[in-house]
Short mmCIF file of C-alpha atoms in Angstrom, two decimals:
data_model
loop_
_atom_site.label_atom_id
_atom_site.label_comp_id
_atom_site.label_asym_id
_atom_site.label_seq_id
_atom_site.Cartn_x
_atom_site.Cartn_y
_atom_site.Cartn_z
CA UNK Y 143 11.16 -8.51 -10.52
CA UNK Y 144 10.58 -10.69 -7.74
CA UNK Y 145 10.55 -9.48 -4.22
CA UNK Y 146 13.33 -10.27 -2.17
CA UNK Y 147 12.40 -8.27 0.67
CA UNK Y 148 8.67 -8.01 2.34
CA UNK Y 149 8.22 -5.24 4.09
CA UNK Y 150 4.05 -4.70 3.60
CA UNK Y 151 2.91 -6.69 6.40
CA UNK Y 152 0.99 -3.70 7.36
CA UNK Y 153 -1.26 -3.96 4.44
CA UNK Y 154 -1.32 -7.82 3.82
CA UNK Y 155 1.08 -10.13 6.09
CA UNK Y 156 2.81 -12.85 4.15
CA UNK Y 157 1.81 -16.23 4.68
CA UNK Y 158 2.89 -18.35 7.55
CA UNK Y 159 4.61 -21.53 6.62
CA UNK Y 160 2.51 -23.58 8.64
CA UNK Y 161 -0.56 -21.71 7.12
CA UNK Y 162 0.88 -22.46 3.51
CA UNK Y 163 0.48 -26.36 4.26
CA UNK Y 164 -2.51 -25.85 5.81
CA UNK Y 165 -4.09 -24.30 3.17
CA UNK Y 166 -2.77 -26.31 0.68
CA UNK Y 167 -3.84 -29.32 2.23
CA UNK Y 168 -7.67 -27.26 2.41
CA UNK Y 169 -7.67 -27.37 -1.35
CA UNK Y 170 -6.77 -30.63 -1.61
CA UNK Y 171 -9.49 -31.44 0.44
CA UNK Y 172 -11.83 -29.43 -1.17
CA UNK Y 173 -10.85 -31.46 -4.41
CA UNK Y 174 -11.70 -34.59 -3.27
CA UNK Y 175 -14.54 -33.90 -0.64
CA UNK Y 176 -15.94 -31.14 -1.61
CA UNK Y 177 -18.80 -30.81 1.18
CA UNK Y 178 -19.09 -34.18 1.82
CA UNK Y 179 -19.92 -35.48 5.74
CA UNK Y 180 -15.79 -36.12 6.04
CA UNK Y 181 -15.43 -31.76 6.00
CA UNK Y 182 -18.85 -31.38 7.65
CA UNK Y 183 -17.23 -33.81 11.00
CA UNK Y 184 -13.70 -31.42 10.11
CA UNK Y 185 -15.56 -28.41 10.48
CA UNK Y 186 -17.83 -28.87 13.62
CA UNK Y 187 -15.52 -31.30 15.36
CA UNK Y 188 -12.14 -30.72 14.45
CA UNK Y 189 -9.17 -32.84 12.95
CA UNK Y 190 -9.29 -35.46 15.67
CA UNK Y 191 -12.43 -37.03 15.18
CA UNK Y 192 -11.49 -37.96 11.62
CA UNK Y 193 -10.28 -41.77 11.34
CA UNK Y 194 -6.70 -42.37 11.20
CA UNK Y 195 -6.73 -42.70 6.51
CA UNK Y 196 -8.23 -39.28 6.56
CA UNK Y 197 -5.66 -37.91 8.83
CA UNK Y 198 -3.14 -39.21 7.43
CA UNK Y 199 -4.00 -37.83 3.90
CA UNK Y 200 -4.51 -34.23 5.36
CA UNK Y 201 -1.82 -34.06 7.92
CA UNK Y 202 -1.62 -29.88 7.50
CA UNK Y 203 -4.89 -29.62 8.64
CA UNK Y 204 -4.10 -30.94 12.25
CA UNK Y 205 -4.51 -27.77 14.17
CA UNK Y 206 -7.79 -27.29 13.52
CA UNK Y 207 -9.81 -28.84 16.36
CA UNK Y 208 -12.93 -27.06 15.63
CA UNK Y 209 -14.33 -23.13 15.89
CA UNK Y 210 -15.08 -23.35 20.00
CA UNK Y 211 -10.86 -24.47 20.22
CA UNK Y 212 -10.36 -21.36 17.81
CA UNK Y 213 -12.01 -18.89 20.21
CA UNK Y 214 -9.60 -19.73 22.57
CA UNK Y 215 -6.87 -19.92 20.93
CA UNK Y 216 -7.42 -16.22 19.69
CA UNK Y 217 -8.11 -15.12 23.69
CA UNK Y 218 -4.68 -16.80 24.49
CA UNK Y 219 -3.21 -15.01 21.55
CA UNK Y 220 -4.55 -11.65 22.75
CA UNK Y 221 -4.47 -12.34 26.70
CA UNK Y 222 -8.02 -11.84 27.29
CA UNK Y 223 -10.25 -13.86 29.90
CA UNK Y 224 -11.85 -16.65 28.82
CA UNK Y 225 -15.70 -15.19 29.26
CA UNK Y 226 -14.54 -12.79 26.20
CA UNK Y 227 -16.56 -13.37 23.58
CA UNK Y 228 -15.33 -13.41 19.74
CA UNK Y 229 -16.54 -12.85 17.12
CA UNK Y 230 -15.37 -13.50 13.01
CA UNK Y 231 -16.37 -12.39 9.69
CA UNK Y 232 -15.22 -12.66 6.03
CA UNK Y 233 -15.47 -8.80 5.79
CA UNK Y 234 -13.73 -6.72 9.13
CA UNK Y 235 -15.97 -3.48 7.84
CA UNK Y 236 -19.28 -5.38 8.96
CA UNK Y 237 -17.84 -5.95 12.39
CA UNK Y 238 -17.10 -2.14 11.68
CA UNK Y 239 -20.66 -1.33 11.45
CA UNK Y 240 -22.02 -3.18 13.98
CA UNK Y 241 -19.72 -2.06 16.83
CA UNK Y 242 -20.74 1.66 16.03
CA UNK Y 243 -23.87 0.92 15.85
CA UNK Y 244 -24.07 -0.18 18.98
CA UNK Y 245 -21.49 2.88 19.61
CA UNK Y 246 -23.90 5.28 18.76
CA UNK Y 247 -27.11 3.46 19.97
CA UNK Y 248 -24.98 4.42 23.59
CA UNK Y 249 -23.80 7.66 23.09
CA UNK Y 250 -24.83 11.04 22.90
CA UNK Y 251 -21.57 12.44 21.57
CA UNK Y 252 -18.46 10.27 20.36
CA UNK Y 253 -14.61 10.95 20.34
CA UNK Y 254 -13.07 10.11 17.40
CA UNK Y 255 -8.94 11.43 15.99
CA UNK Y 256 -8.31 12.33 12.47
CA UNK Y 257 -6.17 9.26 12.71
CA UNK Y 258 -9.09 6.89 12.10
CA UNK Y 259 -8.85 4.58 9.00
CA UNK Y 260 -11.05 6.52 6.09
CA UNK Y 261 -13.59 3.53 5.09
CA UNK Y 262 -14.26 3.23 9.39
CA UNK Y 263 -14.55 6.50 9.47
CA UNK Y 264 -17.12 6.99 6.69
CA UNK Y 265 -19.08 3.89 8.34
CA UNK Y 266 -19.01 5.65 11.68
CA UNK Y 267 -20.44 9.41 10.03
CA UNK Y 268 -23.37 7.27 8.52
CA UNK Y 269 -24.68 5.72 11.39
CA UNK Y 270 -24.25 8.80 13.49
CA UNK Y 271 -25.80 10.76 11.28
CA UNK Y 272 -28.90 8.11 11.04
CA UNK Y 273 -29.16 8.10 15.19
CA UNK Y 274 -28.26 11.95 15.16
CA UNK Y 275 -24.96 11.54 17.47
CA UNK Y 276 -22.82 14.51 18.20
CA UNK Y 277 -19.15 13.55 17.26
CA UNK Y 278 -15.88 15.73 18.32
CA UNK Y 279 -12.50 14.89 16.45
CA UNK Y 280 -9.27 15.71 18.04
CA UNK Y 281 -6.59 16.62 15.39
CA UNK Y 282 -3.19 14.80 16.56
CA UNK Y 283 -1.90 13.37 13.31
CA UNK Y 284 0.00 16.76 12.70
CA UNK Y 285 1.08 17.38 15.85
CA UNK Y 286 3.08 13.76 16.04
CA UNK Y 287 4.63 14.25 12.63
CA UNK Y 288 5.74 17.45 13.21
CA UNK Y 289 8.04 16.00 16.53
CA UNK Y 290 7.78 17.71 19.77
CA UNK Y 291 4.89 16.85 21.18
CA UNK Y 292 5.45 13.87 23.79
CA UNK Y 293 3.07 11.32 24.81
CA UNK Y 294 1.69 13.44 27.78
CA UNK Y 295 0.73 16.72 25.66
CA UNK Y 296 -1.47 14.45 22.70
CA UNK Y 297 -2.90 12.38 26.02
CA UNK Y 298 -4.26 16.02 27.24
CA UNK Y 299 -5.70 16.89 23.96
CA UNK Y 300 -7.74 13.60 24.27
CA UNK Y 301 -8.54 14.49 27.67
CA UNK Y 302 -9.19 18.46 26.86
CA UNK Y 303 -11.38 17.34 23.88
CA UNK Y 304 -13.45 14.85 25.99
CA UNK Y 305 -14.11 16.91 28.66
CA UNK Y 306 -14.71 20.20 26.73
CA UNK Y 307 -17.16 18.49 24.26
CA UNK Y 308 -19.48 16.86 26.98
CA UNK Y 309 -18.02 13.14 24.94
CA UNK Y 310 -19.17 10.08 26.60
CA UNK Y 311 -18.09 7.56 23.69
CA UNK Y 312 -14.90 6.74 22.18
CA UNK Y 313 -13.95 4.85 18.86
CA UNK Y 314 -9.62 5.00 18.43
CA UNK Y 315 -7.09 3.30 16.84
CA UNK Y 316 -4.52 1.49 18.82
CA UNK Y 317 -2.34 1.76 15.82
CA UNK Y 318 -3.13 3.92 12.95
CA UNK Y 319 -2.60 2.85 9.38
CA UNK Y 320 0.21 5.88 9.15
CA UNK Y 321 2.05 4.26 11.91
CA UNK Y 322 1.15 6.58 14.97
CA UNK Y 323 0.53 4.52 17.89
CA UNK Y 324 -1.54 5.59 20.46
CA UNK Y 325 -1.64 5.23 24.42
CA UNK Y 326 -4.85 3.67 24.30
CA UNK Y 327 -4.92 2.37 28.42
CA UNK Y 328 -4.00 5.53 29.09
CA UNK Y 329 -6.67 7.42 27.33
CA UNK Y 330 -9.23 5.33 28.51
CA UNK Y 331 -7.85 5.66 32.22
CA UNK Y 332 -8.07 9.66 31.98
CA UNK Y 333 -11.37 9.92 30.10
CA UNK Y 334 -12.74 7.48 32.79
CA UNK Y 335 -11.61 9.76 35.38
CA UNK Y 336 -13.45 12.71 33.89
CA UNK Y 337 -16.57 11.16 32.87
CA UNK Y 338 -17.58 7.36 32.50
CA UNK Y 339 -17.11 6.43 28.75
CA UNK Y 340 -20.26 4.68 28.64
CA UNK Y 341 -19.12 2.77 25.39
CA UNK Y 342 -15.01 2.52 23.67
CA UNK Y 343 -14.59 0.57 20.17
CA UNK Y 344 -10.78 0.19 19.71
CA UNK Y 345 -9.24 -0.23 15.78
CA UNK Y 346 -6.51 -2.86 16.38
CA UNK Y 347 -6.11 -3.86 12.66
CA UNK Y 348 -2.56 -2.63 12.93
CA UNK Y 349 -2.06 -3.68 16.41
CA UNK Y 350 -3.00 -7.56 16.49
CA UNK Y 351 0.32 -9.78 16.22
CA UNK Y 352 1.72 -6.63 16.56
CA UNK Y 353 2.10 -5.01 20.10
CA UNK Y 354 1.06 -6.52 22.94
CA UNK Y 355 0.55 -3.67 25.54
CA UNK Y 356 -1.80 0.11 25.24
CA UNK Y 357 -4.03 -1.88 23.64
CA UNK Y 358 -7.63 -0.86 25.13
CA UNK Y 359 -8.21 -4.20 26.13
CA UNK Y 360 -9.14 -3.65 29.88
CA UNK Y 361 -11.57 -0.68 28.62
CA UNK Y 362 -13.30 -1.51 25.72
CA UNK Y 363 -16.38 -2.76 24.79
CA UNK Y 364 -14.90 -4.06 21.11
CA UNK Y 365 -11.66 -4.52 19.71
CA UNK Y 366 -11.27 -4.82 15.94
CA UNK Y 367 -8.83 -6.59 14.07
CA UNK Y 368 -7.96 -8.91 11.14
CA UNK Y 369 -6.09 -12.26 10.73
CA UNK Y 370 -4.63 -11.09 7.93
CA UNK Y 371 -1.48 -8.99 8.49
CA UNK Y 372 0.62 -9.56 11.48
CA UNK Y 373 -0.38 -12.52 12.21
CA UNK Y 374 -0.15 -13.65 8.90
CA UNK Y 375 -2.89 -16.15 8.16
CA UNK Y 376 -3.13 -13.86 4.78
CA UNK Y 377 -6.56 -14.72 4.11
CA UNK Y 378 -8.84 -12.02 4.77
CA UNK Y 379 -10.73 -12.64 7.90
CA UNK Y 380 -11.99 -9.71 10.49
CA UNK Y 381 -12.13 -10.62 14.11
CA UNK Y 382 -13.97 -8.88 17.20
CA UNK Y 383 -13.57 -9.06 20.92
CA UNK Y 384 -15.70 -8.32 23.49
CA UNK Y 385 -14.33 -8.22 26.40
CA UNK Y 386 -16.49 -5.94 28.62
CA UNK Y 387 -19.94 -7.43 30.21
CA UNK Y 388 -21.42 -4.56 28.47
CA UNK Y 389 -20.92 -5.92 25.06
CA UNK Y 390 -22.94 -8.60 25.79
CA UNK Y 391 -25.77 -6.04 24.25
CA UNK Y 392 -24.22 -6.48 20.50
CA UNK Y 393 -25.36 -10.25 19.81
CA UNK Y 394 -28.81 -8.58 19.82
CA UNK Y 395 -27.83 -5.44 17.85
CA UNK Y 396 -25.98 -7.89 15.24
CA UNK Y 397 -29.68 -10.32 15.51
CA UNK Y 398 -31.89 -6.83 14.24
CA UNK Y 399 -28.94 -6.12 11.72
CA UNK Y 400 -29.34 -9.20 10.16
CA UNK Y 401 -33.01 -9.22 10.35
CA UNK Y 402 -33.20 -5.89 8.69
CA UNK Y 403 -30.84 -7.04 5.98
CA UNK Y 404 -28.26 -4.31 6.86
CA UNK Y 405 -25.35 -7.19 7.60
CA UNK Y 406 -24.64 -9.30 5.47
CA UNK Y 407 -21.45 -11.42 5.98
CA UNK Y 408 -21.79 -15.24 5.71
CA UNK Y 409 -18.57 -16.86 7.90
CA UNK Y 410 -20.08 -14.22 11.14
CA UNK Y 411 -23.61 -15.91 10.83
CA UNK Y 412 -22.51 -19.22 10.24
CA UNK Y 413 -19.88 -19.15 13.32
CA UNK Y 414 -22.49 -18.00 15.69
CA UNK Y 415 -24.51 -20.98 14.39
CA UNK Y 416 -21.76 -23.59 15.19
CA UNK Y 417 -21.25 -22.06 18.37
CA UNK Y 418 -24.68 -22.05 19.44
CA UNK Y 419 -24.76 -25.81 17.77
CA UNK Y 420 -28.08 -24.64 15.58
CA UNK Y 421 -27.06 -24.79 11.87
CA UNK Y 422 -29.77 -23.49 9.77
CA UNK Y 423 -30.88 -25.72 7.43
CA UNK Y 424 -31.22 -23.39 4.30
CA UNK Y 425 -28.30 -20.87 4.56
CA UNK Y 426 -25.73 -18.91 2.23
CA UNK Y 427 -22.32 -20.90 1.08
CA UNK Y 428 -19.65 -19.31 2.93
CA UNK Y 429 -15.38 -19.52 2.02
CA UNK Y 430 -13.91 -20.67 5.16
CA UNK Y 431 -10.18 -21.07 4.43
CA UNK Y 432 -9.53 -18.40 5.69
CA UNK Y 433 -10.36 -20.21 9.31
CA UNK Y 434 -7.61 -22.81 8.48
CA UNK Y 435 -4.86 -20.74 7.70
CA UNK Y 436 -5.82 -18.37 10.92
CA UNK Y 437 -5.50 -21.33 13.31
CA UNK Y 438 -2.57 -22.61 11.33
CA UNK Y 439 -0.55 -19.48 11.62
CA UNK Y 440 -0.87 -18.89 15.38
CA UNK Y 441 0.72 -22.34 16.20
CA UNK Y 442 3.24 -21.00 13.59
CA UNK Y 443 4.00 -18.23 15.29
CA UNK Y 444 3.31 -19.41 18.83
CA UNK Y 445 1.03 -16.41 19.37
CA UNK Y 446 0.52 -15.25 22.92
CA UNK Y 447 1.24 -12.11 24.69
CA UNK Y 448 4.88 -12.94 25.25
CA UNK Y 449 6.06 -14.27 21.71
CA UNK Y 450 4.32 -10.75 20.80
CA UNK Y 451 6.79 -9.14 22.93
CA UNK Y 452 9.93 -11.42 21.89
CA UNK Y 453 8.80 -9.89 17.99
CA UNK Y 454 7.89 -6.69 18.96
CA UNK Y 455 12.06 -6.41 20.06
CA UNK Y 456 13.31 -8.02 16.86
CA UNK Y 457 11.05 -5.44 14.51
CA UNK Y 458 12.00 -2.62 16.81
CA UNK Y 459 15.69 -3.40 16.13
CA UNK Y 460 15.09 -3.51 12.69
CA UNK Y 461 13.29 -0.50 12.81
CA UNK Y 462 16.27 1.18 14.15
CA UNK Y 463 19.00 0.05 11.41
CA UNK Y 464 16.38 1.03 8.60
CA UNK Y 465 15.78 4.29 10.16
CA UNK Y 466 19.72 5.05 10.46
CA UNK Y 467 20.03 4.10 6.74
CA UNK Y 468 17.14 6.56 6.19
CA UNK Y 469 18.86 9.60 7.86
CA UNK Y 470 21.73 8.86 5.76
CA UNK Y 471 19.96 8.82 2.54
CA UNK Y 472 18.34 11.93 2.24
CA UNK Y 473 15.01 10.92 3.95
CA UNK Y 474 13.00 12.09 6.85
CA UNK Y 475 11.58 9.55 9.64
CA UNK Y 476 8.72 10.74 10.39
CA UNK Y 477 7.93 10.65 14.40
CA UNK Y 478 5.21 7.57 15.65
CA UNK Y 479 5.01 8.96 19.19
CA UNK Y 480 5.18 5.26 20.84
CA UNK Y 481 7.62 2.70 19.51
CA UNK Y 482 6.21 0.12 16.64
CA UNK Y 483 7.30 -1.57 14.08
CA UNK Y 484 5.90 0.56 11.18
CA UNK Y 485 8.55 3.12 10.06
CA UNK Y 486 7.40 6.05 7.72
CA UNK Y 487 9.42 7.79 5.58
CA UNK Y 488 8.86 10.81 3.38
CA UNK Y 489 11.47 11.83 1.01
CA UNK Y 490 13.28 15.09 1.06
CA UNK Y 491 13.78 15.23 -2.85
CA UNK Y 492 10.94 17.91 -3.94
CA UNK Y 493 11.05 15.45 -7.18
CA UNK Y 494 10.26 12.32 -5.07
CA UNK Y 495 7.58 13.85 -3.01
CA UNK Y 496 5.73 15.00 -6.39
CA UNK Y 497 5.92 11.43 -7.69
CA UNK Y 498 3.01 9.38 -7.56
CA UNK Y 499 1.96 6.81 -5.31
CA UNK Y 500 2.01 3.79 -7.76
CA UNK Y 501 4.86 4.90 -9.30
CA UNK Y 502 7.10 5.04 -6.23
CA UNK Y 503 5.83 2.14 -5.41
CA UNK Y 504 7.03 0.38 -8.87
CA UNK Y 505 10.15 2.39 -8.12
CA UNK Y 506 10.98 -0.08 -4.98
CA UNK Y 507 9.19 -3.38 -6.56
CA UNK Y 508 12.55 -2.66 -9.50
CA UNK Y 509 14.44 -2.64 -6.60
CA UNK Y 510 12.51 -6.28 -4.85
CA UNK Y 511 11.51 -4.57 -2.34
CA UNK Y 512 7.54 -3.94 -1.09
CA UNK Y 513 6.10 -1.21 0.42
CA UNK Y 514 3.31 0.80 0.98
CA UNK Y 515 3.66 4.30 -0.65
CA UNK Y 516 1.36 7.64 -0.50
CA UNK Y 517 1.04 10.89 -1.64
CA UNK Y 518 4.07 13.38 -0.81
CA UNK Y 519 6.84 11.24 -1.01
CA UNK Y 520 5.73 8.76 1.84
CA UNK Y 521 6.55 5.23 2.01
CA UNK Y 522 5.43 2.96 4.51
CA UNK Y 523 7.14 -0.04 5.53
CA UNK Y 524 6.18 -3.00 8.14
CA UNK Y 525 9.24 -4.39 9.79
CA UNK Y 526 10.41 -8.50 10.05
CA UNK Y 527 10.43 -9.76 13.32
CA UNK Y 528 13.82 -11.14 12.17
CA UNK Y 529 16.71 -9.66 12.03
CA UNK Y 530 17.32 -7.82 8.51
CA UNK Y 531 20.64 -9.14 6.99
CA UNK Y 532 23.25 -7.10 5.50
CA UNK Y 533 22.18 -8.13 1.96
CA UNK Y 534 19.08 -6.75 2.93
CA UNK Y 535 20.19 -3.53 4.85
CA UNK Y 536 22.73 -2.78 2.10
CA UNK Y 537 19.76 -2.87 -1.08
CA UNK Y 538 17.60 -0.55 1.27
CA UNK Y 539 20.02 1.82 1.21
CA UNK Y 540 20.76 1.59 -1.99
CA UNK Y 541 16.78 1.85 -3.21
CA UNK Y 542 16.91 5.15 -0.88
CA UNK Y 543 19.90 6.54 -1.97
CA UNK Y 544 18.92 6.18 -5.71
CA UNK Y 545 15.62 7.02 -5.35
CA UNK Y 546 14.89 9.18 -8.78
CA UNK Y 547 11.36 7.67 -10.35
CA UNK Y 548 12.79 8.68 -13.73
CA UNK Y 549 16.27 7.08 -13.90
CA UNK Y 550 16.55 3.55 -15.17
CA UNK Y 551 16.44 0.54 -13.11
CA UNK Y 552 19.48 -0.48 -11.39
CA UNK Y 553 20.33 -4.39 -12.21
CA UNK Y 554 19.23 -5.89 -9.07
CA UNK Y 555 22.60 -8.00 -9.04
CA UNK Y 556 24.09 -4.85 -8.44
CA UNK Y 557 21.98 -3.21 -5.72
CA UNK Y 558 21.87 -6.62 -3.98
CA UNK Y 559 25.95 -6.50 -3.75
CA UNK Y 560 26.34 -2.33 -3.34
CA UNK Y 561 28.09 -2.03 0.41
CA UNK Y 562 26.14 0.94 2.30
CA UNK Y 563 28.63 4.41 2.33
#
């Protein structure tokens, strides 16, 4: 059944318009060019320089103006100072690596929540364990879900943890993949105040395109993300910023990685190449399309800290109808403790929350609709920034109000004209 209704951005973003011609135009260059010197003068120096025929036959690729112009575009996006550095890779899990690395190279005993993203978190217990780092986890995730606890009381556990411990490092998601948002400003203020965190790598996979505030930005040392959900360039490509003096330390932590053979990721090697306008002469073939679509998509969505804001409202609104259709069809929202636009769900039918994952899953595909889905009963799904129609509204509820794994599929025809009770 095709899907009518997106609501995974928080896994994979759909693609942006603008990034859709973009790419497409990419392939079609790739089809005629292949690596000839017309890409090589499109990659270093941007759309512009090409003459006016090429242009004209690859007018989707116009916002590309070259990987220095797509640093700053990304700093804009995020509302950084220009000195940040930046950096991008084909896989976010090496940037992963090398920030703790450089984490645990620093400190003597890290802070981590049980809200941390599993394949980060195993990353993180290697290379502590290799550099013998003490690490302290503060357990919050059950506390928020269970309601009751306000932003204050899992702020003190931070703080009571940190403090207790003898921490001096932090590594945190702004936005967990569940859904919980975290103060992460406010954190960073308090633990500052008790002891200096001498190094702070923030998780903003689910935060980038996202939110625009509590990000960690004025105290870390590197913020992790990806192109590829919110901000919907789709193509998987991790990004880093470093906006603290003291990561300045990392380009030569990433120089032994790479020398050791510990980090391997093409697209980060070769940007820091065409940055530093030294191109090795015998290096690996790297895909860089995702690039393209990136730059593509934040003219597409006018990305800066504001028209983060203006979306932020609209999913927040929808968040808010979806969650009173919830309550009315015999499922639980489960609490986020800040506002975003992820709403989790867990059904209260004991036959629901023994289904499995996949299957649930298929349940709501039948039904056109995507979403994430997990063990218990839990589904996961990523708010529009624009406003959910009626249509739309009324086949939620009716997906949630049906929601038996075993009964037949209802004709979509039908859910897609049911009127919400």
């Amino acid at each position: 059944m095709p899907t009518r209704l997106y609501l995974d951005s928080a896994r994979m973003g759909l693609l942006s318009e603008r990034a859709r011609l973009a790419h497409f135009d990419y392939v079609r260059l790739a089809a005629t060019e292949g690596c000839s010197l017309y890409f090589s003068q499109l990659l270093e120096k941007g759309f512009s320089d090409w003459p006016e025929n090429i242009r004209l036959s690859y007018p989707a690729l116009e916002d590309w103006k070259g990987v220095l112009e797509l640093d700053d575009a990304l700093k804009r996006f995020v509302g950084v100072t220009p000195d940040c550095r930046v950096l991008m890779a084909n896989r976010t899990a090496q940037l992963v690596k090398l920030a703790v690395r450089e984490l645990c190279r620093r400190c003597r005993r890290v802070l981590v929540s049980d809200l941390t993203w599993p394949s980060y978190r195993r990353i993180f217990e290697a290379e502590r364990s290799r550099c013998h780092v003490g690490v302290s986890t503060v357990s919050v995730r059950t506390l928020v879900r269970r309601g009751g606890e306000g932003v204050d009381d899992i702020v003190g556990r931070f703080v009571r943890d940190y403090s207790n411990m003898g921490c001096d490092g932090l590594f945190i998601p702004a936005i967990s993949h569940e859904g919980i948002r975290l103060p992460v400003d406010d954190i960073c203020e308090r633990l500052n105040g008790i002891r200096p965190l001498k190094y702070v790598v923030v998780d903003g996979a689910q935060a980038l395109g996202h939110v625009s505030d509590q990000l960690g930005l004025e105290h870390c040392d590197v913020f992790i993300a990806g192109t590829h959900k919110w901000l919907q360039g789709h193509l998987p490509m991790g990004v880093a910023f470093l906006p603290n003096r003291r990561s300045a330390s990392i380009a030569r932590t990433l120089g032994r990685l790479v020398q050791d053979g510990q980090l391997d990721d093409p697209l980060l090697l070769l940007i820091s190449e065409l940055k530093a306008r030294s191109l090795q002469r015998y290096s690996e073939t790297v895909n860089l399309a995702s690039l393209f679509t990136c730059r593509a998509a934040l003219t597409d969505g006018q990305f800066d800290p504001d028209s983060v804001r203006t979306k932020f409202s609209g999913r927040l609104a929808n968040a808010r109808r979806f969650a009173s259709i919830a309550y009315e069809t015999n499922w639980t929202v489960l609490p986020s403790l800040l506002p975003t636009g992820i709403v989790m769900l867990q059904a209260n039918d004991r036959s629901v929350r023994q289904t499995n994952p996949m299957a649930l899953r298929d349940y709501f595909a039948s039904h056109s609709i995507s979403v994430s889905t997990y063990e218990d009963g839990m589904i996961r799904a990523a708010m529009p920034s624009t406003q959910l129609t009626n249509a739309q509204l009324d086949a939620i509820a009716w997906a949630l109000r049906w929601c038996r794994v075993d009964l037949p599929t209802i004709p979509c025809e039908i859910q897609y004209g049911a009127v919400r009770a």
